[in-house]
Coordinates of C-alpha atoms in Angstrom, one line a residue:
Chain C
M1 CA 0.0 0.0 0.0
T2 CA 1.4 3.3 -1.1
T3 CA 0.7 6.9 0.2
R4 CA 2.0 9.6 -2.0
R5 CA 2.4 13.2 -0.8
V6 CA 3.8 16.0 -2.6
F7 CA 4.8 19.4 -0.8
S8 CA 5.3 22.3 -3.0
R9 CA 6.4 25.8 -1.9
Q10 CA 3.2 27.1 -3.0
A11 CA 1.1 24.7 -0.9
L12 CA 3.3 25.4 2.1
A13 CA 3.1 29.3 1.3
L14 CA -0.8 29.1 1.3
A15 CA -0.8 27.1 4.5
G16 CA 1.7 29.1 6.3
G17 CA 1.7 32.6 4.7
L18 CA 5.2 32.3 3.5
A19 CA 6.5 34.9 1.0
L20 CA 7.9 33.5 -2.4
P21 CA 10.7 35.5 -3.7
A22 CA 11.2 34.9 -7.4
A23 CA 14.7 34.0 -7.2
R24 CA 14.2 30.7 -5.3
A25 CA 13.9 27.5 -7.3
Q26 CA 10.9 25.3 -6.9
F27 CA 11.4 22.9 -4.2
R28 CA 9.5 19.6 -4.2
V29 CA 9.9 16.3 -2.2
E30 CA 7.9 13.4 -3.3
I31 CA 7.7 10.6 -0.9
S32 CA 6.2 7.1 -1.7
G33 CA 5.7 4.2 0.7
V34 CA 4.5 3.8 4.3
G35 CA 7.1 2.8 7.0
A36 CA 6.3 0.4 9.7
T37 CA 6.7 2.8 12.5
Q38 CA 6.7 6.6 12.2
V39 CA 6.9 9.1 14.9
P40 CA 4.1 11.8 14.4
I41 CA 5.6 15.3 14.8
A42 CA 4.5 18.7 14.4
V43 CA 7.1 21.1 13.0
L44 CA 5.8 24.6 13.2
R45 CA 6.7 27.4 10.9
L46 CA 9.5 29.4 12.8
R47 CA 8.5 32.8 13.7
D48 CA 9.7 35.5 11.2
E49 CA 11.1 32.7 8.8
E50 CA 9.2 34.4 6.0
R51 CA 11.6 37.2 6.2
A52 CA 14.6 35.0 5.6
P53 CA 15.6 33.6 2.2
Q54 CA 14.9 30.1 3.2
A55 CA 11.8 28.5 4.6
V56 CA 13.8 26.8 7.4
S57 CA 10.9 24.8 8.9
A58 CA 10.0 23.5 5.5
I59 CA 13.4 22.1 5.0
I60 CA 13.3 20.5 8.4
R61 CA 10.0 19.0 7.7
A62 CA 11.1 17.6 4.3
D63 CA 14.2 16.1 5.9
L64 CA 12.5 14.2 8.5
E65 CA 9.8 13.1 6.1
R66 CA 12.5 11.7 3.5
S67 CA 14.1 9.7 6.3
G68 CA 10.9 7.6 6.4
L69 CA 10.7 7.5 10.2
F70 CA 8.4 10.6 10.7
K71 CA 4.8 11.5 9.9
M72 CA 4.0 15.2 9.8
V73 CA 1.1 16.5 11.8
E74 CA -0.3 19.5 10.5
P75 CA -0.2 22.3 13.2
G76 CA -3.1 24.2 12.0
A77 CA -3.1 27.9 13.3
A78 CA -0.9 27.4 16.2
S79 CA 1.8 30.1 16.6
L80 CA 4.6 29.2 19.0
D81 CA 8.4 29.9 19.1
E82 CA 11.2 28.5 21.2
T83 CA 10.3 30.7 24.1
S84 CA 6.8 29.4 24.2
R85 CA 5.3 26.9 26.9
P86 CA 3.2 24.7 24.8
N87 CA 0.0 23.3 26.0
F88 CA 0.9 19.6 25.7
S89 CA -2.7 18.3 25.9
D90 CA -3.6 20.3 22.8
W91 CA -0.8 18.6 20.9
R92 CA -1.6 15.1 22.3
G93 CA -5.2 15.8 21.0
L94 CA -3.7 16.1 17.5
A95 CA -1.9 12.8 17.9
S96 CA 1.5 14.4 17.7
D97 CA 4.3 12.9 19.8
A98 CA 6.8 15.6 19.4
L99 CA 6.6 19.4 18.7
V100 CA 9.2 21.7 17.3
A101 CA 8.9 25.5 17.6
G102 CA 11.3 28.3 17.1
S103 CA 12.3 31.5 15.2
V104 CA 14.7 33.0 12.7
T105 CA 16.1 36.5 13.3
R106 CA 18.2 38.5 10.9
L107 CA 21.1 40.1 12.7
A108 CA 22.4 43.5 12.1
D109 CA 25.5 42.2 10.3
G110 CA 23.4 40.3 7.8
R111 CA 23.7 36.9 9.4
F112 CA 20.7 35.0 10.7
D113 CA 20.0 33.5 14.0
V114 CA 18.1 30.3 13.8
R115 CA 16.6 29.0 17.1
Y116 CA 14.4 26.1 18.0
R117 CA 13.1 23.7 20.7
L118 CA 12.0 20.2 20.6
W119 CA 9.5 18.8 22.9
D120 CA 8.4 15.4 23.8
V121 CA 4.7 15.9 23.8
V122 CA 3.9 12.6 25.5
R123 CA 5.9 13.3 28.4
G124 CA 5.5 17.0 28.3
T125 CA 9.3 17.5 28.5
E126 CA 12.1 19.4 26.4
L127 CA 14.4 17.3 24.5
T128 CA 16.6 19.8 22.9
A129 CA 17.1 23.5 22.4
Q130 CA 19.7 25.0 20.0
A131 CA 20.6 28.5 18.7
L132 CA 22.6 28.5 15.3
S133 CA 24.1 31.6 14.0
V134 CA 24.9 31.5 10.3
A135 CA 25.7 33.5 7.2
R136 CA 22.8 33.8 4.8
E137 CA 24.5 31.3 2.5
D138 CA 24.4 28.7 5.2
L139 CA 20.7 29.1 6.3
R140 CA 19.9 25.8 4.5
L141 CA 22.7 24.1 6.4
A142 CA 21.3 25.5 9.7
A143 CA 17.9 23.9 8.9
H144 CA 19.5 20.6 7.9
R145 CA 21.6 20.7 11.3
A146 CA 18.3 21.3 13.2
A147 CA 16.8 18.4 11.4
D148 CA 19.9 16.2 12.1
D149 CA 19.6 17.2 16.0
I150 CA 15.7 16.5 16.1
Y151 CA 16.2 13.2 14.3
Q152 CA 19.1 12.0 16.7
K153 CA 17.0 13.0 19.8
L154 CA 13.9 11.0 18.8
T155 CA 15.6 8.0 17.0
G156 CA 18.9 7.7 18.9
E157 CA 20.6 7.4 15.5
R158 CA 22.8 10.2 13.7
G159 CA 21.1 12.2 11.1
V160 CA 22.5 12.8 7.5
F161 CA 20.4 15.8 6.5
S162 CA 23.5 18.2 6.8
T163 CA 25.7 16.1 4.5
R164 CA 26.3 16.7 0.9
I165 CA 25.9 14.7 -2.3
A166 CA 27.7 15.0 -5.6
Y167 CA 26.2 14.0 -9.0
V168 CA 26.7 14.6 -12.6
S169 CA 24.3 16.2 -15.1
K170 CA 24.4 16.4 -18.7
T171 CA 22.4 19.0 -20.7
A172 CA 22.8 20.0 -24.3
G173 CA 26.3 18.8 -24.6
R174 CA 27.5 20.2 -21.3
H175 CA 28.6 18.0 -18.5
T176 CA 28.5 19.3 -14.9
L177 CA 29.6 17.8 -11.6
W178 CA 27.4 19.2 -9.0
V179 CA 27.8 19.5 -5.1
A180 CA 24.5 19.7 -3.4
D181 CA 22.9 19.3 0.0
A182 CA 21.6 15.8 0.7
D183 CA 18.2 16.8 -0.3
G184 CA 19.4 17.7 -3.8
E185 CA 18.9 21.3 -3.3
N186 CA 21.4 24.2 -3.2
A187 CA 23.5 22.5 -6.0
Q188 CA 26.7 24.3 -7.1
S189 CA 29.0 23.4 -9.9
A190 CA 32.3 22.0 -9.2
V191 CA 33.4 21.2 -12.6
A192 CA 31.7 21.9 -15.9
G193 CA 32.7 21.3 -19.5
P194 CA 32.0 19.9 -22.9
E195 CA 33.5 16.5 -22.3
P196 CA 31.9 13.7 -20.1
I197 CA 32.6 13.6 -16.3
I198 CA 31.9 10.2 -14.6
S199 CA 32.5 8.3 -11.4
P200 CA 32.7 11.1 -8.7
A201 CA 33.9 10.0 -5.3
W202 CA 34.1 11.9 -2.1
S203 CA 37.2 11.7 0.1
S204 CA 36.5 10.6 3.5
N205 CA 36.9 14.1 5.0
G206 CA 34.5 15.7 2.5
R207 CA 37.1 18.2 1.3
E208 CA 38.1 16.5 -2.1
L209 CA 36.3 15.0 -4.9
A210 CA 37.9 12.4 -7.3
Y211 CA 36.3 12.0 -10.6
V212 CA 37.0 11.0 -14.2
S213 CA 37.0 13.6 -16.9
F214 CA 37.4 13.0 -20.6
E215 CA 38.6 16.6 -21.3
T216 CA 41.8 15.4 -22.9
R217 CA 39.9 12.9 -25.1
K218 CA 40.4 9.9 -22.8
A219 CA 39.5 9.0 -19.3
V220 CA 41.8 10.6 -16.7
V221 CA 41.3 10.5 -12.9
Y222 CA 41.4 14.0 -11.1
V223 CA 41.2 14.9 -7.4
Q224 CA 39.8 18.4 -6.9
D225 CA 39.5 20.4 -3.6
V226 CA 35.8 21.2 -3.1
L227 CA 36.2 24.6 -1.6
T228 CA 39.0 26.0 -3.9
S229 CA 38.5 24.0 -7.2
Q230 CA 42.3 23.4 -7.3
R231 CA 43.0 19.9 -8.8
R232 CA 45.6 17.4 -9.8
A233 CA 45.5 14.5 -12.2
V234 CA 46.4 11.5 -10.1
A235 CA 46.2 8.8 -12.9
S236 CA 46.9 9.6 -16.5
Y237 CA 48.5 6.4 -17.9
K238 CA 48.2 4.9 -21.4
G239 CA 44.6 4.1 -22.2
S240 CA 41.7 4.7 -19.9
N241 CA 42.1 5.8 -16.1
S242 CA 38.8 5.4 -14.2
A243 CA 36.8 4.4 -11.3
P244 CA 38.5 6.0 -8.4
A245 CA 37.8 4.7 -4.9
W246 CA 39.0 6.4 -1.8
S247 CA 40.4 4.4 1.1
P248 CA 38.7 5.4 4.3
D249 CA 41.6 7.0 5.8
G250 CA 41.9 9.3 2.7
S251 CA 45.7 8.3 2.1
Q252 CA 45.0 6.1 -1.1
L253 CA 42.8 5.3 -4.0
V254 CA 42.1 2.4 -5.9
V255 CA 41.8 3.0 -9.6
T256 CA 41.0 1.0 -12.8
L257 CA 43.9 1.4 -15.4
T258 CA 44.4 -0.2 -18.8
R259 CA 48.1 0.6 -18.7
D260 CA 49.0 -3.0 -19.0
G261 CA 46.3 -3.9 -21.4
L262 CA 43.0 -5.1 -19.9
S263 CA 41.1 -3.0 -17.3
Q264 CA 42.5 -4.0 -13.9
L265 CA 42.7 -2.5 -10.3
Y266 CA 45.7 -0.5 -9.0
V267 CA 46.4 1.2 -5.8
I268 CA 47.9 4.7 -5.9
G269 CA 48.6 7.3 -3.1
R270 CA 46.3 10.4 -2.9
N271 CA 48.7 12.2 -5.2
G272 CA 49.1 9.6 -7.6
E273 CA 52.4 8.3 -6.2
N274 CA 53.4 4.7 -5.3
L275 CA 51.4 2.9 -8.0
R276 CA 51.0 -0.8 -7.3
R277 CA 48.9 -3.4 -9.2
L278 CA 46.3 -5.0 -7.1
T279 CA 44.4 -7.5 -9.3
T280 CA 45.8 -9.7 -12.1
S281 CA 43.0 -11.6 -14.2
S282 CA 42.5 -12.3 -17.7
G283 CA 39.2 -10.4 -17.6
I284 CA 37.9 -6.8 -16.9
D285 CA 38.5 -5.8 -13.2
T286 CA 36.9 -2.5 -12.3
E287 CA 34.6 -0.5 -9.9
A288 CA 36.5 -0.9 -6.7
A289 CA 34.7 -0.2 -3.3
W290 CA 36.5 -0.2 0.0
S291 CA 34.9 -1.7 3.0
A292 CA 34.4 0.6 5.9
D293 CA 37.3 -0.8 7.9
G294 CA 39.8 -0.3 4.9
R295 CA 40.8 -3.8 4.6
T296 CA 38.7 -5.3 1.9
I297 CA 38.2 -4.1 -1.6
Y298 CA 35.1 -5.3 -3.3
F299 CA 35.1 -5.0 -7.1
V300 CA 33.5 -6.0 -10.3
S301 CA 35.2 -8.6 -12.4
D302 CA 34.1 -10.8 -15.5
R303 CA 37.0 -13.2 -15.0
G304 CA 34.2 -15.9 -14.7
G305 CA 32.3 -14.9 -17.9
G306 CA 29.9 -12.1 -17.0
P307 CA 30.5 -9.3 -14.5
Q308 CA 30.2 -10.3 -10.8
I309 CA 31.3 -8.8 -7.5
Y310 CA 34.3 -10.1 -5.8
R311 CA 36.4 -8.9 -2.8
V312 CA 40.0 -9.2 -2.0
G313 CA 42.5 -8.1 0.8
L314 CA 44.8 -5.2 0.2
D315 CA 47.4 -7.8 -0.8
G316 CA 45.4 -8.6 -3.7
N317 CA 45.7 -12.4 -3.0
N318 CA 42.8 -14.9 -3.5
P319 CA 40.0 -12.9 -4.5
E320 CA 36.6 -14.4 -3.4
R321 CA 33.5 -14.1 -5.4
V322 CA 30.6 -12.5 -3.5
T323 CA 27.4 -12.5 -6.0
F324 CA 26.1 -15.7 -7.5
A325 CA 22.6 -14.9 -8.4
G326 CA 22.0 -13.5 -11.8
N327 CA 24.7 -13.2 -14.6
Y328 CA 25.4 -9.5 -14.4
N329 CA 26.1 -7.7 -11.1
I330 CA 27.9 -4.5 -10.9
S331 CA 28.5 -1.1 -9.0
P332 CA 29.1 -2.4 -5.4
A333 CA 28.8 0.1 -2.6
L334 CA 29.4 -0.8 1.2
S335 CA 27.6 0.6 4.2
A336 CA 29.8 2.2 6.9
D337 CA 28.5 -0.1 9.6
G338 CA 30.0 -2.9 7.6
R339 CA 26.8 -4.9 7.2
Y340 CA 25.5 -4.3 3.7
L341 CA 26.4 -4.4 0.1
A342 CA 24.4 -2.5 -2.4
Y343 CA 24.7 -3.1 -6.1
I344 CA 23.1 -3.3 -9.5
T345 CA 21.6 -6.5 -10.9
R346 CA 20.7 -7.1 -14.4
L347 CA 17.4 -9.0 -14.6
A348 CA 16.3 -11.3 -17.4
S349 CA 14.4 -8.6 -19.0
N350 CA 17.5 -6.4 -19.5
S351 CA 16.4 -4.1 -16.6
F352 CA 19.0 -3.0 -14.0
R353 CA 17.7 -3.0 -10.5
L354 CA 19.1 -1.8 -7.1
T355 CA 19.7 -4.9 -4.9
L356 CA 21.0 -5.2 -1.2
M357 CA 22.8 -8.1 0.3
E358 CA 23.2 -8.6 4.0
L359 CA 26.8 -9.7 4.2
A360 CA 26.6 -11.8 7.3
T361 CA 23.8 -14.0 5.9
G362 CA 24.0 -13.4 2.0
T363 CA 20.4 -12.6 2.1
I364 CA 19.5 -10.6 -1.1
T365 CA 16.6 -8.0 -1.4
S366 CA 15.4 -6.1 -4.5
L367 CA 15.0 -2.6 -3.2
T368 CA 13.0 -1.1 -6.3
D369 CA 10.7 -2.0 -9.1
T370 CA 12.2 0.4 -11.5
T371 CA 14.3 -0.8 -14.5
D372 CA 17.1 1.6 -14.9
D373 CA 18.8 1.9 -11.6
E374 CA 22.5 3.0 -11.4
S375 CA 25.2 4.0 -9.1
P376 CA 24.1 3.2 -5.6
A377 CA 25.7 4.9 -2.6
F378 CA 25.0 4.6 1.1
A379 CA 24.5 7.5 3.4
P380 CA 27.1 7.7 6.2
N381 CA 24.6 6.5 8.8
S382 CA 24.1 3.3 6.8
R383 CA 20.2 4.0 6.8
L384 CA 19.6 5.2 3.3
I385 CA 20.9 4.6 -0.2
I386 CA 21.0 7.0 -3.1
Y387 CA 20.9 6.0 -6.5
A388 CA 20.1 7.2 -10.1
S389 CA 17.1 6.0 -11.8
R390 CA 14.7 6.8 -14.6
A391 CA 11.0 8.2 -14.1
N392 CA 8.8 9.6 -16.8
G393 CA 11.6 9.6 -19.4
R394 CA 14.0 11.6 -17.1
D395 CA 17.1 10.5 -15.3
V396 CA 16.4 11.3 -11.6
L397 CA 18.1 10.8 -8.2
M398 CA 16.3 8.8 -5.6
T399 CA 16.9 7.9 -2.0
T400 CA 15.6 4.6 -0.3
T401 CA 15.4 3.2 3.2
L402 CA 17.2 -0.3 3.4
D403 CA 14.0 -2.1 3.4
G404 CA 12.9 -0.3 0.2
T405 CA 9.6 0.9 1.7
I406 CA 10.3 4.7 1.8
K407 CA 11.6 6.3 -1.4
A408 CA 12.1 10.0 -2.1
R409 CA 12.9 11.6 -5.4
L410 CA 15.4 14.5 -4.9
G411 CA 14.7 17.9 -6.0
A412 CA 17.9 18.3 -8.1
P413 CA 16.5 20.6 -10.8
Q414 CA 18.9 19.8 -13.6
A415 CA 17.8 17.6 -16.5
D416 CA 19.4 14.0 -16.8
V417 CA 21.1 13.6 -13.4
R418 CA 23.3 10.5 -12.7
E419 CA 26.2 9.1 -10.7
P420 CA 25.2 10.3 -7.2
T421 CA 27.6 9.9 -4.5
W422 CA 27.1 10.5 -0.7
G423 CA 29.6 12.8 1.1
P424 CA 30.7 12.2 4.9
Y425 CA 29.5 13.6 8.2
G426 CA 30.9 17.0 8.9
R427 CA 30.8 17.9 5.1
Chain Y
M1 CA 24.2 36.0 27.6
N2 CA 21.4 36.4 25.2
R3 CA 18.2 37.7 26.5
F4 CA 16.2 35.0 25.2
F5 CA 17.9 32.1 27.1
S6 CA 18.8 34.0 30.3
R7 CA 16.5 31.9 32.3
S8 CA 18.2 30.0 35.1
P9 CA 17.0 26.4 36.0
S10 CA 14.8 27.9 38.6
G11 CA 13.0 30.0 36.1
P12 CA 9.6 29.2 34.2
L13 CA 11.2 26.3 32.1
A14 CA 11.7 24.3 35.3
A15 CA 8.3 25.2 36.7
H16 CA 7.2 21.6 35.8
A17 CA 7.4 19.2 38.6
G18 CA 10.1 16.5 38.5
R19 CA 14.0 16.3 38.7
R20 CA 14.1 15.0 35.2
V21 CA 12.6 18.2 33.8
A22 CA 15.1 20.2 35.7
L23 CA 17.8 18.1 34.4
I24 CA 16.8 18.6 30.9
G25 CA 16.5 22.2 31.5
L26 CA 20.2 22.3 32.7
L27 CA 21.2 20.4 29.5
A28 CA 19.3 22.8 27.5
C29 CA 21.0 25.7 29.2
A30 CA 24.4 24.1 28.6
S31 CA 23.9 23.5 25.1
L32 CA 23.0 27.0 24.4
L33 CA 25.4 29.1 26.5
G34 CA 28.3 26.7 26.7
A35 CA 29.5 28.3 29.9
C36 CA 27.2 26.1 32.2
G37 CA 29.8 23.4 32.3
T38 CA 27.5 20.6 32.2
T39 CA 28.3 17.6 29.9
T40 CA 25.7 17.1 27.4
R41 CA 24.9 14.7 24.4
L42 CA 23.6 17.5 22.4
D43 CA 24.9 18.3 19.1
P44 CA 27.5 21.0 18.8
A45 CA 25.9 24.4 18.2
A46 CA 27.0 28.0 18.7
P47 CA 25.9 30.0 21.5
V48 CA 24.1 32.9 20.4
E49 CA 26.2 35.8 19.0
D50 CA 24.0 38.7 18.8
K51 CA 26.4 41.3 17.5
G52 CA 23.5 43.4 16.4
S53 CA 22.2 44.0 19.9
G54 CA 25.7 44.4 21.4
A55 CA 25.2 41.4 23.7
R56 CA 28.5 39.8 24.8
A57 CA 29.4 36.8 22.7
T58 CA 29.7 33.5 24.7
A59 CA 32.7 31.1 24.6
A60 CA 32.5 28.1 22.3
A61 CA 30.8 25.1 23.7
P62 CA 33.2 22.2 24.5
G63 CA 33.5 19.9 21.7
S64 CA 31.8 22.3 19.2
G65 CA 34.5 21.7 16.7
S66 CA 34.0 18.1 16.6
G67 CA 32.7 16.8 13.2
L68 CA 33.0 20.3 11.6
N69 CA 35.9 21.2 9.2
G70 CA 37.9 24.2 9.9
A71 CA 36.7 27.5 11.0
N72 CA 33.2 28.2 10.6
G73 CA 30.4 30.3 11.8
L74 CA 28.9 27.6 14.0
N75 CA 31.9 27.2 16.4
G76 CA 30.7 30.2 18.3
G77 CA 32.9 33.5 18.5
T78 CA 34.7 32.6 15.2
L79 CA 33.5 34.0 11.9
S80 CA 34.5 32.0 9.0
P81 CA 35.7 34.0 5.8
L82 CA 33.6 31.6 3.7
P83 CA 30.2 30.1 4.3
E84 CA 30.5 26.5 4.8
S85 CA 28.3 25.8 1.8
K86 CA 30.5 27.3 -0.7
V87 CA 31.8 25.2 -3.6
G88 CA 34.8 26.3 -6.0
T89 CA 33.8 26.0 -9.7
L90 CA 36.1 24.9 -12.3
D91 CA 34.8 25.8 -15.8
L92 CA 36.7 23.7 -18.6
G93 CA 35.7 26.0 -21.2
A94 CA 33.4 26.2 -24.1
N95 CA 32.5 23.4 -26.6
K96 CA 35.7 22.8 -28.5
A97 CA 34.7 19.3 -29.0
N98 CA 33.5 19.6 -32.6
A99 CA 36.6 21.1 -33.7
D100 CA 38.7 18.4 -32.0
R101 CA 36.7 15.5 -33.2
S102 CA 36.3 16.4 -37.0
G103 CA 39.6 14.7 -37.6
R104 CA 40.6 14.3 -41.2
A105 CA 38.0 12.7 -43.2
A106 CA 40.2 10.4 -45.3
S107 CA 41.3 8.5 -42.3
A108 CA 38.5 8.8 -39.7
K109 CA 36.9 5.4 -39.9
T110 CA 34.5 3.3 -37.8
V111 CA 34.5 -0.4 -37.0
Y112 CA 31.3 -1.9 -35.6
F113 CA 30.7 -4.5 -33.1
G114 CA 28.1 -7.2 -32.0
Y115 CA 26.4 -7.1 -28.7
D116 CA 28.7 -7.8 -25.7
S117 CA 31.4 -8.5 -28.3
Y118 CA 34.9 -7.1 -29.0
V119 CA 35.7 -9.1 -32.0
V120 CA 36.6 -7.4 -35.2
R121 CA 34.4 -8.8 -37.8
D122 CA 35.0 -9.7 -41.4
Q123 CA 32.8 -7.0 -42.7
D124 CA 35.3 -4.4 -41.3
R125 CA 38.4 -6.0 -42.8
N126 CA 38.8 -3.3 -45.4
V127 CA 38.8 -0.5 -42.7
I128 CA 41.6 -2.2 -40.8
E129 CA 43.6 -3.1 -44.0
A130 CA 43.4 0.6 -45.2
N131 CA 44.4 2.1 -41.9
A132 CA 47.2 -0.4 -41.3
S133 CA 48.7 0.7 -44.7
Y134 CA 48.2 4.2 -43.9
L135 CA 50.2 3.6 -40.7
A136 CA 52.9 1.6 -42.2
G137 CA 53.4 4.0 -45.0
D138 CA 54.7 6.6 -42.4
R139 CA 55.9 5.7 -38.9
K140 CA 55.3 9.2 -37.8
R141 CA 51.6 8.9 -38.4
Q142 CA 49.6 8.1 -35.3
L143 CA 46.1 7.0 -34.7
L144 CA 43.7 7.3 -31.6
I145 CA 41.4 4.4 -31.4
E146 CA 38.2 5.1 -29.4
G147 CA 36.1 2.4 -28.2
H148 CA 32.4 2.8 -27.6
T149 CA 29.4 0.7 -26.4
D150 CA 25.7 1.0 -26.6
E151 CA 23.8 2.7 -23.6
R152 CA 22.9 -0.5 -21.9
G153 CA 24.6 -1.5 -18.7
G154 CA 26.9 0.3 -16.2
R155 CA 29.1 3.1 -17.0
E156 CA 32.5 1.8 -15.6
Y157 CA 31.9 -1.7 -17.1
N158 CA 31.0 -0.2 -20.5
L159 CA 34.2 1.9 -20.3
A160 CA 36.1 -1.3 -19.8
L161 CA 34.3 -3.1 -22.7
G162 CA 34.9 -0.1 -24.9
Q163 CA 38.5 -0.4 -24.2
K164 CA 38.5 -3.9 -25.1
R165 CA 37.0 -3.0 -28.5
A166 CA 39.7 -0.4 -29.0
D167 CA 42.4 -2.8 -28.0
S168 CA 41.0 -5.4 -30.4
V169 CA 41.3 -3.0 -33.2
V170 CA 44.9 -2.0 -32.2
R171 CA 45.7 -5.8 -32.4
A172 CA 44.2 -6.1 -35.8
L173 CA 46.2 -3.1 -37.0
V174 CA 49.3 -4.4 -35.6
L175 CA 48.9 -7.8 -37.3
L176 CA 48.6 -6.1 -40.6
G177 CA 51.5 -3.8 -40.3
A178 CA 51.1 -0.9 -38.0
A179 CA 53.5 -0.4 -35.1
D180 CA 52.3 -0.4 -31.5
S181 CA 53.9 2.9 -30.8
Q182 CA 51.6 4.6 -33.5
L183 CA 48.6 3.7 -31.7
E184 CA 46.7 4.3 -28.4
A185 CA 43.6 2.7 -27.4
V186 CA 41.2 4.6 -25.3
S187 CA 37.5 4.2 -24.3
Y188 CA 34.4 6.4 -24.0
G189 CA 32.2 3.6 -22.8
K190 CA 28.6 4.7 -23.4
E191 CA 29.3 8.3 -22.8
R192 CA 29.5 9.5 -26.5
P193 CA 26.8 7.7 -28.3
A194 CA 26.7 8.4 -32.0
A195 CA 23.0 7.8 -32.3
S196 CA 20.1 8.2 -30.1
G197 CA 17.0 6.2 -30.0
G198 CA 17.1 3.5 -27.5
D199 CA 16.3 0.7 -30.0
E200 CA 18.4 -2.0 -31.6
A201 CA 19.2 0.1 -34.7
A202 CA 20.7 2.7 -32.4
F203 CA 22.5 0.2 -30.3
A204 CA 24.3 -1.2 -33.3
K205 CA 25.4 2.2 -34.3
N206 CA 26.9 3.0 -31.0
R207 CA 28.8 -0.3 -30.5
R208 CA 32.0 0.9 -32.4
A209 CA 35.6 1.9 -32.5
E210 CA 36.5 5.1 -34.1
L211 CA 40.1 5.5 -35.8
K212 CA 41.2 9.1 -35.5
D213 CA 44.2 11.1 -36.5
R214 CA 46.2 12.4 -33.5

C-alpha cells in the first residue's frame, strides 16, 4: 500500500503565509511508501522565517519526512516559538508525539540566528534547544543541522541531513559535476565542460572529490579540492584511467587502469604516487569499493564470464566471489556499519535493479521495481541509499530506506542527473 | 548572554514538577550557553552571537568543533571567511569538442561490433587494412582508437568493454603492419553515443571503435 504526498512551496505558502521570492528554485519532495513505525511530529513554521531567504521549517519537515521515520502532523493555526510553553494536551489531541517551534532572526551584520526547541509531547518535556548563528548562504545548512539534531533526539541515530552529495548532469552537450545538499537542493557546480565527467567519489573528510574527466579525449582521474576547485591529475596512464575509490583514511585510492592492457585494479597514493597493481586477471576488473574498515576491496570482475562482484584483501591475493545470483552484477557500494552491500543486478528482461545483500547471511533483497537503476551509494549513517534511476523519461536521483519501503525523489532541478555519491559527516 | 535564554533552571522552564525536567533544563542551558559547564549529548551548536544587539558573545561550547571542518560560523565566536556551503567552480571552457573531433575525413573510420562482443568482424576488414597501410606508410603517423558501447549496462563496465574494443582494433592493425607505438587505445564507454533512439538500430550504431588522427 502506497501513500504519495507532494509538498510544494506554493502549498506551504498558502498554509503558512510564506513569501515566495522569485529567485528561489521550486522545491519539491515526493515521498512514496509507508514505513512500519513513524513518529508523528509537528514542526511549526518558525517565527519570522518568511523574512529570511529560506523556509527553514519546510526544509526540516522535508528532511524528517524523507528519512521515512516521521509523519508530519499539520499544526493548524498554532503560533509558537522557542520561548513558548506549549499546552501539551492540545498536541496530544492532534496525535503528535513531538513538537518543534522556533524563530529566525536577521542580525544587524546580515547573518541569521536560527533557534528552535523540541518537546516530547507525550512526557511533556523538552528534548533539545539550540541556537545557530549562520551566514545567509548557510541558512539551509542550519535547517539541516536542526533536522539532524531532532532526528537524533527522537531516533537515537545520527542524521545525515546536513551532509552533501555530488552528482553529474548532462544538458545540451555540457557535463557538470554538482555538489548539493543531501536533499538535492543548493546545487553548486564543481566542474563543468563539454566532455563527459563520470564516477565522482568523495574523500572521507569531504574536502576533495575524485572524478573521471574526458577533457583530454580519454579517461583521466582527477582529485579536486571542493572549496578552492584546485585539482591534480592522479592517474593519467596509457589508455583509460577510471573508477576512483578512496580508502577510508583518505591516503590512497584504488583506480582502474588499462596501462597493461585489460582494465585492472591498481592502488595509488592520494597524489598519484606509489603505483601498485592489485588484481591480475584475464578479464575486466573495475569498480573498486572499499569496506569501511579499509581492509577489503570489493570490485567487479568478468573473469568468470559475466560481470560479478568479488572481494580481496589489500595484498590482492585470492579474490573471493560474492555475488552468485544472476549473470550480471555491478556497482558495489558498502555501508559504513559493515553490514550491507548494495549493487545493481541485471534482470532477465534487460532491466537494471538496485539490490541489497546482507553480508553476514548473504540474504538478497530487491529494493526497487524500476528498470534503470544505477550507481548506488550509502548515506554515512548506513540507513539510506542514494541511486540514479529513470522516471517519466527523465534521469532522476532517488533515496531509499534499506527495506525499500520509503523512497524519495530528490529535488535536483537539472535535467538528466546521474552518478550520485554521498559525502561524509561534517561535510 | 542572550536575552532569550537567560532563564536559570529555577525559572519558568523548570516550573514543571520533577527532577528529570530540571535536568533537561540544565542540559538545554548548557547547549545554548556553553558556559554552564554541564556535559551534554547535544549536537555542537553555537551559543548565540547577537552582535547586532551588542550582547556579549559567549565562548564556544566544549566539543563544538567536533565533526566540523575548519573555521566556521557555528563554532561560536569565530566568523569564517567563507560560508561552509561554498563550492569552488572549475569551468573547463566552451565547446571545442566539435573542432577536435572532426579529424581528417580520409582516415577517420569506424568499426562496428556485435552485442557484448569485442571481436573485429570480417565486414570491417577493409577499414583495418586501409588504416594499417596508412600507418605502415609513415611511422610518424599516429592514430587514436576510441572504443564505444551502446547505452545498456553500467558506465564503468562499459568503459572497460569499450577499451577492449579499441584494443581489439589495435591488435588487428598491428597484425597487418602498424607499429604499437603509433597507436593508443582509449574508451568512451557509453558516454558518447553516435545515435540516440534506445532501439536496436541505435544500439548497433553505438557499438563501435573510431579511428582518428592524432
